[in-house]
XYZ file of C-alpha atoms in Angstrom:
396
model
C 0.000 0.000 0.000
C 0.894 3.694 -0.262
C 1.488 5.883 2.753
C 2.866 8.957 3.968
C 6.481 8.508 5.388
C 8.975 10.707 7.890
C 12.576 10.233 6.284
C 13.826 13.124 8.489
C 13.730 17.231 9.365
C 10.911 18.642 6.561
C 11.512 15.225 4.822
C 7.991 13.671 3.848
C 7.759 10.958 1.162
C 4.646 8.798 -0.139
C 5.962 5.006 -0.058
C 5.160 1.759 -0.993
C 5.203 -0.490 2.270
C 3.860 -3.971 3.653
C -0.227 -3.903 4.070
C -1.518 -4.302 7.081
C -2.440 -7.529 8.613
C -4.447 -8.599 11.935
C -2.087 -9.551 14.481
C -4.220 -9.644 17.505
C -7.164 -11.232 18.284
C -8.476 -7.320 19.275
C -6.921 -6.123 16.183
C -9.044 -4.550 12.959
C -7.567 -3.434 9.611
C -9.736 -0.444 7.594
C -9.348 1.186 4.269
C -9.049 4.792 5.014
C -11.341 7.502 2.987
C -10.334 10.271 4.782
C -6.972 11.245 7.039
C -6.664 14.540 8.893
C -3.246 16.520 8.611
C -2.960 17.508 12.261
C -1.151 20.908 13.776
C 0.687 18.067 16.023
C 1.951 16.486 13.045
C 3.940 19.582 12.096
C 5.712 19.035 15.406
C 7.695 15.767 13.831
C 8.083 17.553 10.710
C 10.325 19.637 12.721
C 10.487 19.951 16.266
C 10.294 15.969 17.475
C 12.190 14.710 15.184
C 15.091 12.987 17.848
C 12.108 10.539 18.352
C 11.453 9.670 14.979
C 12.904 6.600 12.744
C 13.037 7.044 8.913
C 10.347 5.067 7.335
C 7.707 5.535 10.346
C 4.454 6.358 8.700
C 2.292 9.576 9.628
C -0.943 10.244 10.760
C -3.134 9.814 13.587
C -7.087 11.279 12.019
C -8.349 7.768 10.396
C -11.573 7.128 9.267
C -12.367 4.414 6.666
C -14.273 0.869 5.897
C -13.842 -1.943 8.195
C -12.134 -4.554 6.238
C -11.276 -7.426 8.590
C -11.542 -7.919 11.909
C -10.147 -10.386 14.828
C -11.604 -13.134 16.533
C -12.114 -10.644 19.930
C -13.741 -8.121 18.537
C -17.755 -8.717 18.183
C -19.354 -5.268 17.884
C -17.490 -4.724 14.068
C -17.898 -6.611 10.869
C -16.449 -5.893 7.637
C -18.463 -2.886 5.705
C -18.845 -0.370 8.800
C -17.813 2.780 8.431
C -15.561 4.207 11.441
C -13.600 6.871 12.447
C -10.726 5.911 14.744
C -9.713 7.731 18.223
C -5.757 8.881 17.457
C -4.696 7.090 20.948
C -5.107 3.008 21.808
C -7.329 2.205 24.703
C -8.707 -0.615 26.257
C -11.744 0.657 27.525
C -11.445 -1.632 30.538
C -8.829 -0.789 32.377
C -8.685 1.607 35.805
C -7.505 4.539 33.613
C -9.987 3.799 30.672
C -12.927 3.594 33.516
C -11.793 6.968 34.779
C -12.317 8.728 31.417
C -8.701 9.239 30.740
C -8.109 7.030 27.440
C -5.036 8.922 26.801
C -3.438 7.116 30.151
C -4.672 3.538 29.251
C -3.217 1.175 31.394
C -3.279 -1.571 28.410
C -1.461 0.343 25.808
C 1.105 2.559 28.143
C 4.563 2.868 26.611
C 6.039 2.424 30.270
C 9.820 1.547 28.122
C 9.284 5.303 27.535
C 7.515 6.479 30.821
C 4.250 7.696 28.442
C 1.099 7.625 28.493
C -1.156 5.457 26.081
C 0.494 4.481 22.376
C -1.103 6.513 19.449
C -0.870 6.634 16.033
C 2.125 7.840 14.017
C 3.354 9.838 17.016
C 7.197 8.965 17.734
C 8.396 6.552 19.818
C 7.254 7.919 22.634
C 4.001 6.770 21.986
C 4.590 3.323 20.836
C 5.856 4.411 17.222
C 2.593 2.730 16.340
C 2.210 2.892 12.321
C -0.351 5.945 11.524
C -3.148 6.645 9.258
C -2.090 8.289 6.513
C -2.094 5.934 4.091
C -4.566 3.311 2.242
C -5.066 0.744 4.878
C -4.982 1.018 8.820
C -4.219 -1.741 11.472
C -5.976 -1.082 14.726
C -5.508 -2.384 17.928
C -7.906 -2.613 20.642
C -10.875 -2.361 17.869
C -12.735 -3.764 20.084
C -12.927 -0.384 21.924
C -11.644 2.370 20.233
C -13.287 2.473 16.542
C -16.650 4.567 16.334
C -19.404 3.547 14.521
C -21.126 6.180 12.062
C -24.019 6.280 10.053
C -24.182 6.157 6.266
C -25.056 8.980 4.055
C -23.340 12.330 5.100
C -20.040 13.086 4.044
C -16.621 11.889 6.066
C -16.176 15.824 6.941
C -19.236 15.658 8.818
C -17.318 13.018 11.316
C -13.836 12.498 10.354
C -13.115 15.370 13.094
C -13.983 12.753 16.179
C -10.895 11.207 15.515
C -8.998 14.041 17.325
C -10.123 17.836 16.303
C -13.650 17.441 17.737
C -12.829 15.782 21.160
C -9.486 18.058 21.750
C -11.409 21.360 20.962
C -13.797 19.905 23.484
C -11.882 18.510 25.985
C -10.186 22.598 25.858
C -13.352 23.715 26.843
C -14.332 21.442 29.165
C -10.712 22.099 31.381
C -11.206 25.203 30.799
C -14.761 25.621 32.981
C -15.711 28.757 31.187
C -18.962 30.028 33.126
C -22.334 29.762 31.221
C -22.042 33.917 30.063
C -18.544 34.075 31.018
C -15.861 35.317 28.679
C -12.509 33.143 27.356
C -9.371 33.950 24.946
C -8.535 31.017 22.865
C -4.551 31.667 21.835
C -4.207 30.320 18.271
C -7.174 29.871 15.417
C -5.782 26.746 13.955
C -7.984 23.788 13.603
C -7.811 23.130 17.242
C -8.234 26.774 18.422
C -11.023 27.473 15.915
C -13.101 24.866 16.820
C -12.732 25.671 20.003
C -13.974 29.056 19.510
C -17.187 26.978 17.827
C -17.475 25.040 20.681
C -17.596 27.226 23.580
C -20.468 29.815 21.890
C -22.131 26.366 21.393
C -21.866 25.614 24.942
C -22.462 29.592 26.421
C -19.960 31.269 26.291
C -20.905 35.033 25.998
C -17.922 36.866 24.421
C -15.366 34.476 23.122
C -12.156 36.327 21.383
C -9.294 34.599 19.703
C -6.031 35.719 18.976
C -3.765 34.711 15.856
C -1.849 36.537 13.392
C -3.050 34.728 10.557
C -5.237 36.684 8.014
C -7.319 33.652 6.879
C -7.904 32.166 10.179
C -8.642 35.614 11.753
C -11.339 35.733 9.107
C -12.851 32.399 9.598
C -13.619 32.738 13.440
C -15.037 36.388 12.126
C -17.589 34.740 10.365
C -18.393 32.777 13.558
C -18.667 35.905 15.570
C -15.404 35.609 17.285
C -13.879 38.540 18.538
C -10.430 38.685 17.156
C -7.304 40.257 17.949
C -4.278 40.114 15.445
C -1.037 39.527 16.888
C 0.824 42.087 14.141
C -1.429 45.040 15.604
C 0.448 45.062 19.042
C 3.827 46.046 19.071
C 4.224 44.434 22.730
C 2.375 41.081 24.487
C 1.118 43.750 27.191
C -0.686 46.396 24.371
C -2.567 42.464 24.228
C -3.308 41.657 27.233
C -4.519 45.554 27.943
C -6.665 45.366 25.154
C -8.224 42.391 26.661
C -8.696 43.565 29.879
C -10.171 46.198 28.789
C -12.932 44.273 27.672
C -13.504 42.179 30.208
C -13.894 45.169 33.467
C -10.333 45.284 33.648
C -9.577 41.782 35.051
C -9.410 39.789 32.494
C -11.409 36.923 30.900
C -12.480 33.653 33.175
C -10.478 31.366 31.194
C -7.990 31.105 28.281
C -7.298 28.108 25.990
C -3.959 27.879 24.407
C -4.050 25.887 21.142
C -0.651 26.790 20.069
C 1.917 24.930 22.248
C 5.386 24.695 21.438
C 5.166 26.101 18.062
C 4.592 29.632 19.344
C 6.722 32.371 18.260
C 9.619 34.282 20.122
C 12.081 32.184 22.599
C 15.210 32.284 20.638
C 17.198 30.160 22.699
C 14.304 27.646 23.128
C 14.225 27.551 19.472
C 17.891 27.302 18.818
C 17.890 23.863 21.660
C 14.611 22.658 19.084
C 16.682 22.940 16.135
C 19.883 21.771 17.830
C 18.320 18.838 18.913
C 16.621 18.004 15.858
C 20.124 17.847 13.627
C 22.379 15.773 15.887
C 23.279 12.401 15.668
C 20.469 10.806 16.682
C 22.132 8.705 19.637
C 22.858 11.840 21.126
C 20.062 14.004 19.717
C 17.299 11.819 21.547
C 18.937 12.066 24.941
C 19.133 15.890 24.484
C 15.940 16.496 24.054
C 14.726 14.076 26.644
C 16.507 15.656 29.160
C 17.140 19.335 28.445
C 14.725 20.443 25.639
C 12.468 23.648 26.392
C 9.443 24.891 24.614
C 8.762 28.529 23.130
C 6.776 29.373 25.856
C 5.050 32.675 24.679
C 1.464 31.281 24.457
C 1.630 29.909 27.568
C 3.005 33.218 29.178
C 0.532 35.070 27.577
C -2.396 32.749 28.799
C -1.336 33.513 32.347
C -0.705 37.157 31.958
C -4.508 37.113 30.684
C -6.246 35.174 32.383
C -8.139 36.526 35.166
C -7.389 36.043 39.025
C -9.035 32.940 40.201
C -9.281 31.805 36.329
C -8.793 28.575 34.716
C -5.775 27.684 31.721
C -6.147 24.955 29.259
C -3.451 23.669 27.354
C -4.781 21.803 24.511
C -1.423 22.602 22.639
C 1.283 20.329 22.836
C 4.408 21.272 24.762
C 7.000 18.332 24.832
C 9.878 20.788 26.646
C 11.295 18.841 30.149
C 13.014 21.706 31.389
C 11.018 24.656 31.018
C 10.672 27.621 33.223
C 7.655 28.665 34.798
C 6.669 31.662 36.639
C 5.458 30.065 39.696
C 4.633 33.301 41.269
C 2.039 34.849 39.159
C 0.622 31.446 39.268
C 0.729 31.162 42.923
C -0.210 34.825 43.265
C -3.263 34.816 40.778
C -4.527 31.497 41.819
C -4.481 30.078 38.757
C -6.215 26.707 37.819
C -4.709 24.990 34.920
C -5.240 21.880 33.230
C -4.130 20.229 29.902
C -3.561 16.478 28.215
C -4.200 14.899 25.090
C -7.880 14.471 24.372
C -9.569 11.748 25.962
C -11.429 10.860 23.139
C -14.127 8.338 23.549
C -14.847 10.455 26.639
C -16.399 13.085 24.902
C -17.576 11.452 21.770
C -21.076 10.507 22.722
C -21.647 14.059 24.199
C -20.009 15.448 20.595
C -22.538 13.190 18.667
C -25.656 14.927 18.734
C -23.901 18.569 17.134
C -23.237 16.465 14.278
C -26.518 16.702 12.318
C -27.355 17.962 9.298
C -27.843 21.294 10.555
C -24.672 21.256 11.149
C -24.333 24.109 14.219
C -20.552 23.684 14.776
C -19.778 23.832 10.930
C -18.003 20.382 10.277
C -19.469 19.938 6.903
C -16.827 22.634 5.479
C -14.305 23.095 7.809
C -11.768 21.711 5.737
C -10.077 24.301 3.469
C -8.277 21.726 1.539
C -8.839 18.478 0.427
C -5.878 16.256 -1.425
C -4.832 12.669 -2.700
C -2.401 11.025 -0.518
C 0.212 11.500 -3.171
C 0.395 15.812 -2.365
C 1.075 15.141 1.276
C 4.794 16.391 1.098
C 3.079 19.567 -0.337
C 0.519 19.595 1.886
C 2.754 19.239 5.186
C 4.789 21.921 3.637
C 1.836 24.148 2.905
C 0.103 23.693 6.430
C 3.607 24.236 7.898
C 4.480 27.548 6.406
C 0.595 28.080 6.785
C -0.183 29.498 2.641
C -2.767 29.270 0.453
C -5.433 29.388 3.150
C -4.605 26.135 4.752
C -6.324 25.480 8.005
C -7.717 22.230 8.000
C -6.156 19.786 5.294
C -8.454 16.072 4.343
C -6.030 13.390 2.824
C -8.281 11.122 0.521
C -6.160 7.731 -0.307
């Protein structure tokens, strides 16, 4: 089959490799329709790449037809159409039972001291083989695939295998008051859906903040407030701004959907870039134990966020050495919480905004849609963020 290969720094191919085959008795193997290209994939197209291995294929935003299926796994048959969560979980075990899929006990790469093994992510996850490509094998399918109806398009629920529940999940952490006011840092996929999301769920005034014509103009036509980054000649003309508009205190909660691939920290940057052209026996080890993040969302967030407010982090940060200004925290009584997406958590609460009226706008989300065989453009495209690109759909 075809898929989308890492072969190293900006270095995406479309190869030939082995199919799939069922290996476990919990196991599945679908032919995709539809893979996402994910803001978190940009991260091993440049900033992760001490964890990759040439040849490991991309992708973690499956959906598809259910081809075959193991001997353990009773509630599939071949001919369903599914969209599969981007981690591996059980369902079963103490984590799973807790809601927090992304810490399944089953699937944990403890060699790695991780969390639960998801698709094309590194091998700090498992270096599990990802979805973008013609044919997907997926473990724990007992569990993890989600059954969807026949008829609409995949945009309408290709999204539950990550952007949906994550944009979510950001809200959720983020306990914005019914009528209470949040920032969301960043209007990429994750960011502008989560701009969607919270006016969905209440929200009163929601503003977002990127410096991105085209995605400043998208959460527009949602009735975002937006601010753009290139009006402000300092972070605090921002935050003023802000404050300003929210009786001078600042909103109840901010959502940062950038993560490490925020702007400014030149030294953080220079460790990221450092890291990611060593040898990679010494490169991994580096960045394991010394890396740092570009840390201006996250500064931001806490600099805007009102006393007694709440921080969600639904952008990754993969630094283990970063500093934080303990502080303000402290001082401002800050709540924060953050993790990947638990996603079979949220999907059955997600489920019914997916009709054909269509109120968080799935249907056309998606600004571009490609054959596999334009992913290097495409990663390149999303990456230096031209022509528009916000949300890109792979179609094998």
């Amino acid at each position: 089959m075809k898929a989308v290969t890492w072969q190293g720094k900006r270095d995406v191919r479309v190869e030939e490799v082995p199919d799939p085959k069922i290996q476990e008795p919990t196991d599945a193997v679908i032919r995709i329709t539809s893979s996402g290209l994910c803001g978190s994939d940009l991260h091993l197209y440049e900033v992760l790449t001490p964890f990759m291995t040439p040849g490991d294929i991309l992708g973690h935003e499956p959906m598809g037809i259910v081809e075959e299926v193991g001997s353990e796994v009773p509630n599939l048959k071949p001919g369903d159409r599914v969209v599969v969560p981007f981690q591996i979980s059980c369902g079963h075990c103490f984590m799973c039972s807790a809601g927090l899929q992304t810490q399944c006990e089953t699937t944990q790469v403890t060699s790695e001291g991780m969390g639960a093994a998801l698709f094309g992510y590194t091998r700090l996850y498992g270096a599990v083989p990802g979805a973008q490509a013609e044919y997907l094998r997926v473990p724990q399918a007992h569990y993890g695939p989600i059954k969807v109806p026949e008829g609409p398009s995949d945009d309408r629920f290709v999204y539950l295998s990550d952007v949906l529940p994550t944009a979510w999940q950001a809200v959720e952490y983020a306990a914005v008051p019914r009528g209470g006011t949040v920032v969301v840092l960043g209007l990429g996929p994750i960011g502008d859906m989560a701009c969607r999301i919270a006016k969905a769920r209440g929200a009163e005034r929601v503003f977002g903040i990127d410096l991105v014509p085209e995605r400043l103009a998208r959460a527009r036509r949602r009735g975002v407030e937006t601010y753009d980054l290139r009006g402000f000649h300092h972070e605090k003309d921002l935050v003023a701004a802000i404050h300003d508009e929210t009786d001078g205190r600042g909103p109840d909660a901010v959502i940062d959907a950038v993560g490490t691939e925020a702007h400014g920290s030149a030294v953080a940057r220079l460790v990221q870039q450092t890291a990611a052209v060593m040898p990679r026996a010494l490169s991994g080890p580096l960045a394991e134990r010394f890396s740092v993040d570009r840390l201006a969302a996250l500064h931001t967030a806490i600099d805007l966020v009102r006393r007694g407010g709440t921080i969600s982090l639904s952008g990754v940060y993969g630094g283990s050495a970063d500093p934080m200004p303990m502080l303000t925290l402290f001082d401002k009584q800050i709540q924060m919480r953050m993790g990947q997406a638990n996603v079979r958590r949220w999907t059955d609460e997600i489920m019914p905004y997916l009709t054909d009226e269509d109120p968080l706008g799935v249907d056309d989300f998606a600004t571009h849609h490609v054959p596999l065989s334009d992913a290097p453009h495409a990663y390149e495209m999303f990456q230096r963020k031209q022509e528009g690109a916000v949300k890109v759909l792979m179609k094998p």
